[in-house]
Amino acid sequence: MYDTRPDDVFSPHAVTVALIGSQSDDISHTVSSRASGVIISPDGLVLTAKHALESGAIYDIITHDQTHYSVSEIWYDPHRDLAVLQIRDTS
């Protein structure tokens, strides 16, 4: 499913959630803002704060070794200020 073993990349640890563009603009792949998050499942779910994300933005997840992963979906819980991002399957 992913390029490396799930235990290496997707064990619970901190990651960076990086804003790289918006749906209305071209993706710049230049990080314009960052938030912290944590990988919470082997299939690439990342937990972060909802207030750290912008509506209509496109994000990358950056791991400790500076590997970038695209985000395929985002779910919000505004009452608890939580967001869950799904790392895009790279296979």
PDB file of C-alpha atoms in Angstrom:
ATOM      1  CA  MET A   1       0.000   0.000   0.000  1.00  0.00           C
ATOM      2  CA  TYR A   2       2.711   2.515   0.967  1.00  0.00           C
ATOM      3  CA  ASP A   3       6.381   2.852  -0.028  1.00  0.00           C
ATOM      4  CA  THR A   4       7.685   1.897   3.403  1.00  0.00           C
ATOM      5  CA  ARG A   5       6.591  -0.485   6.120  1.00  0.00           C
ATOM      6  CA  PRO A   6       3.550   0.813   8.045  1.00  0.00           C
ATOM      7  CA  ASP A   7       5.414   0.301  11.333  1.00  0.00           C
ATOM      8  CA  ASP A   8       8.129   2.710  10.144  1.00  0.00           C
ATOM      9  CA  VAL A   9       5.920   5.558   8.991  1.00  0.00           C
ATOM     10  CA  PHE A  10       2.464   5.090  10.409  1.00  0.00           C
ATOM     11  CA  SER A  11       3.082   4.200  14.016  1.00  0.00           C
ATOM     12  CA  PRO A  12       1.678   6.888  16.312  1.00  0.00           C
ATOM     13  CA  HIS A  13       3.998   9.853  16.121  1.00  0.00           C
ATOM     14  CA  ALA A  14       3.881  13.555  15.455  1.00  0.00           C
ATOM     15  CA  VAL A  15       3.704  14.885  11.901  1.00  0.00           C
ATOM     16  CA  THR A  16       3.397  18.283  10.272  1.00  0.00           C
ATOM     17  CA  VAL A  17       0.191  19.223   8.460  1.00  0.00           C
ATOM     18  CA  ALA A  18       1.368  21.654   5.770  1.00  0.00           C
ATOM     19  CA  LEU A  19      -0.860  23.983   3.734  1.00  0.00           C
ATOM     20  CA  ILE A  20       0.399  23.820   0.140  1.00  0.00           C
ATOM     21  CA  GLY A  21      -2.366  25.534  -1.834  1.00  0.00           C
ATOM     22  CA  SER A  22      -6.087  25.927  -2.339  1.00  0.00           C
ATOM     23  CA  GLN A  23      -8.636  24.293  -4.589  1.00  0.00           C
ATOM     24  CA  SER A  24      -9.106  27.577  -6.478  1.00  0.00           C
ATOM     25  CA  ASP A  25      -5.378  28.118  -7.132  1.00  0.00           C
ATOM     26  CA  ASP A  26      -2.638  25.993  -8.591  1.00  0.00           C
ATOM     27  CA  ILE A  27      -0.859  23.904  -5.989  1.00  0.00           C
ATOM     28  CA  SER A  28       2.404  25.658  -5.274  1.00  0.00           C
ATOM     29  CA  HIS A  29       3.998  22.855  -3.223  1.00  0.00           C
ATOM     30  CA  THR A  30       5.444  25.688  -1.169  1.00  0.00           C
ATOM     31  CA  VAL A  31       4.426  25.362   2.462  1.00  0.00           C
ATOM     32  CA  SER A  32       2.588  28.530   3.478  1.00  0.00           C
ATOM     33  CA  SER A  33       1.465  27.443   6.952  1.00  0.00           C
ATOM     34  CA  ARG A  34       1.930  24.487   9.273  1.00  0.00           C
ATOM     35  CA  ALA A  35       0.106  22.700  12.058  1.00  0.00           C
ATOM     36  CA  SER A  36       0.980  19.688  14.134  1.00  0.00           C
ATOM     37  CA  GLY A  37      -0.813  16.369  14.016  1.00  0.00           C
ATOM     38  CA  VAL A  38      -0.437  12.760  15.030  1.00  0.00           C
ATOM     39  CA  ILE A  39      -0.863   9.588  12.987  1.00  0.00           C
ATOM     40  CA  ILE A  40      -3.540   7.558  14.759  1.00  0.00           C
ATOM     41  CA  SER A  41      -3.916   4.472  12.555  1.00  0.00           C
ATOM     42  CA  PRO A  42      -1.854   2.229  10.273  1.00  0.00           C
ATOM     43  CA  ASP A  43      -4.030   3.179   7.288  1.00  0.00           C
ATOM     44  CA  GLY A  44      -2.868   6.805   7.485  1.00  0.00           C
ATOM     45  CA  LEU A  45      -5.399   8.731   9.555  1.00  0.00           C
ATOM     46  CA  VAL A  46      -3.974  11.930  11.048  1.00  0.00           C
ATOM     47  CA  LEU A  47      -5.576  13.824  13.951  1.00  0.00           C
ATOM     48  CA  THR A  48      -5.141  17.605  14.206  1.00  0.00           C
ATOM     49  CA  ALA A  49      -7.019  20.688  15.404  1.00  0.00           C
ATOM     50  CA  LYS A  50      -9.824  21.969  13.171  1.00  0.00           C
ATOM     51  CA  HIS A  51      -8.941  25.609  13.852  1.00  0.00           C
ATOM     52  CA  ALA A  52      -5.520  24.990  12.275  1.00  0.00           C
ATOM     53  CA  LEU A  53      -7.044  24.136   8.887  1.00  0.00           C
ATOM     54  CA  GLU A  54      -8.455  26.479   6.243  1.00  0.00           C
ATOM     55  CA  SER A  55     -11.578  25.730   4.237  1.00  0.00           C
ATOM     56  CA  GLY A  56     -10.824  24.740   0.637  1.00  0.00           C
ATOM     57  CA  ALA A  57      -7.109  24.301   1.278  1.00  0.00           C
ATOM     58  CA  ILE A  58      -4.896  21.464   0.070  1.00  0.00           C
ATOM     59  CA  TYR A  59      -2.572  19.816   2.581  1.00  0.00           C
ATOM     60  CA  ASP A  60       0.457  17.554   2.701  1.00  0.00           C
ATOM     61  CA  ILE A  61       1.457  15.440   5.681  1.00  0.00           C
ATOM     62  CA  ILE A  62       5.191  15.636   6.409  1.00  0.00           C
ATOM     63  CA  THR A  63       6.741  12.875   8.495  1.00  0.00           C
ATOM     64  CA  HIS A  64       9.823  13.046  10.728  1.00  0.00           C
ATOM     65  CA  ASP A  65      12.082  12.065   7.808  1.00  0.00           C
ATOM     66  CA  GLN A  66      10.651  14.916   5.649  1.00  0.00           C
ATOM     67  CA  THR A  67       8.614  12.572   3.411  1.00  0.00           C
ATOM     68  CA  HIS A  68       5.535  14.328   1.985  1.00  0.00           C
ATOM     69  CA  TYR A  69       2.177  12.561   1.605  1.00  0.00           C
ATOM     70  CA  SER A  70      -0.925  14.028  -0.054  1.00  0.00           C
ATOM     71  CA  VAL A  71      -4.206  14.222   1.832  1.00  0.00           C
ATOM     72  CA  SER A  72      -7.193  12.592   0.125  1.00  0.00           C
ATOM     73  CA  GLU A  73     -10.000  13.452   2.559  1.00  0.00           C
ATOM     74  CA  ILE A  74     -10.652  15.642   5.599  1.00  0.00           C
ATOM     75  CA  TRP A  75     -13.369  15.185   8.223  1.00  0.00           C
ATOM     76  CA  TYR A  76     -14.224  17.892  10.783  1.00  0.00           C
ATOM     77  CA  ASP A  77     -15.774  17.940  14.238  1.00  0.00           C
ATOM     78  CA  PRO A  78     -16.236  21.662  14.895  1.00  0.00           C
ATOM     79  CA  HIS A  79     -17.766  21.092  18.338  1.00  0.00           C
ATOM     80  CA  ARG A  80     -14.568  19.446  19.577  1.00  0.00           C
ATOM     81  CA  ASP A  81     -12.137  21.449  17.383  1.00  0.00           C
ATOM     82  CA  LEU A  82     -10.851  18.242  15.778  1.00  0.00           C
ATOM     83  CA  ALA A  83     -10.052  17.259  12.213  1.00  0.00           C
ATOM     84  CA  VAL A  84      -9.035  13.890  10.785  1.00  0.00           C
ATOM     85  CA  LEU A  85      -7.080  13.766   7.522  1.00  0.00           C
ATOM     86  CA  GLN A  86      -6.610  10.670   5.374  1.00  0.00           C
ATOM     87  CA  ILE A  87      -3.196  10.195   3.791  1.00  0.00           C
ATOM     88  CA  ARG A  88      -3.637   9.372   0.098  1.00  0.00           C
ATOM     89  CA  ASP A  89      -2.827   5.781  -0.826  1.00  0.00           C
ATOM     90  CA  THR A  90       0.423   5.856  -2.815  1.00  0.00           C
ATOM     91  CA  SER A  91       0.042   2.434  -4.465  1.00  0.00           C
TER      92      SER A  91
END
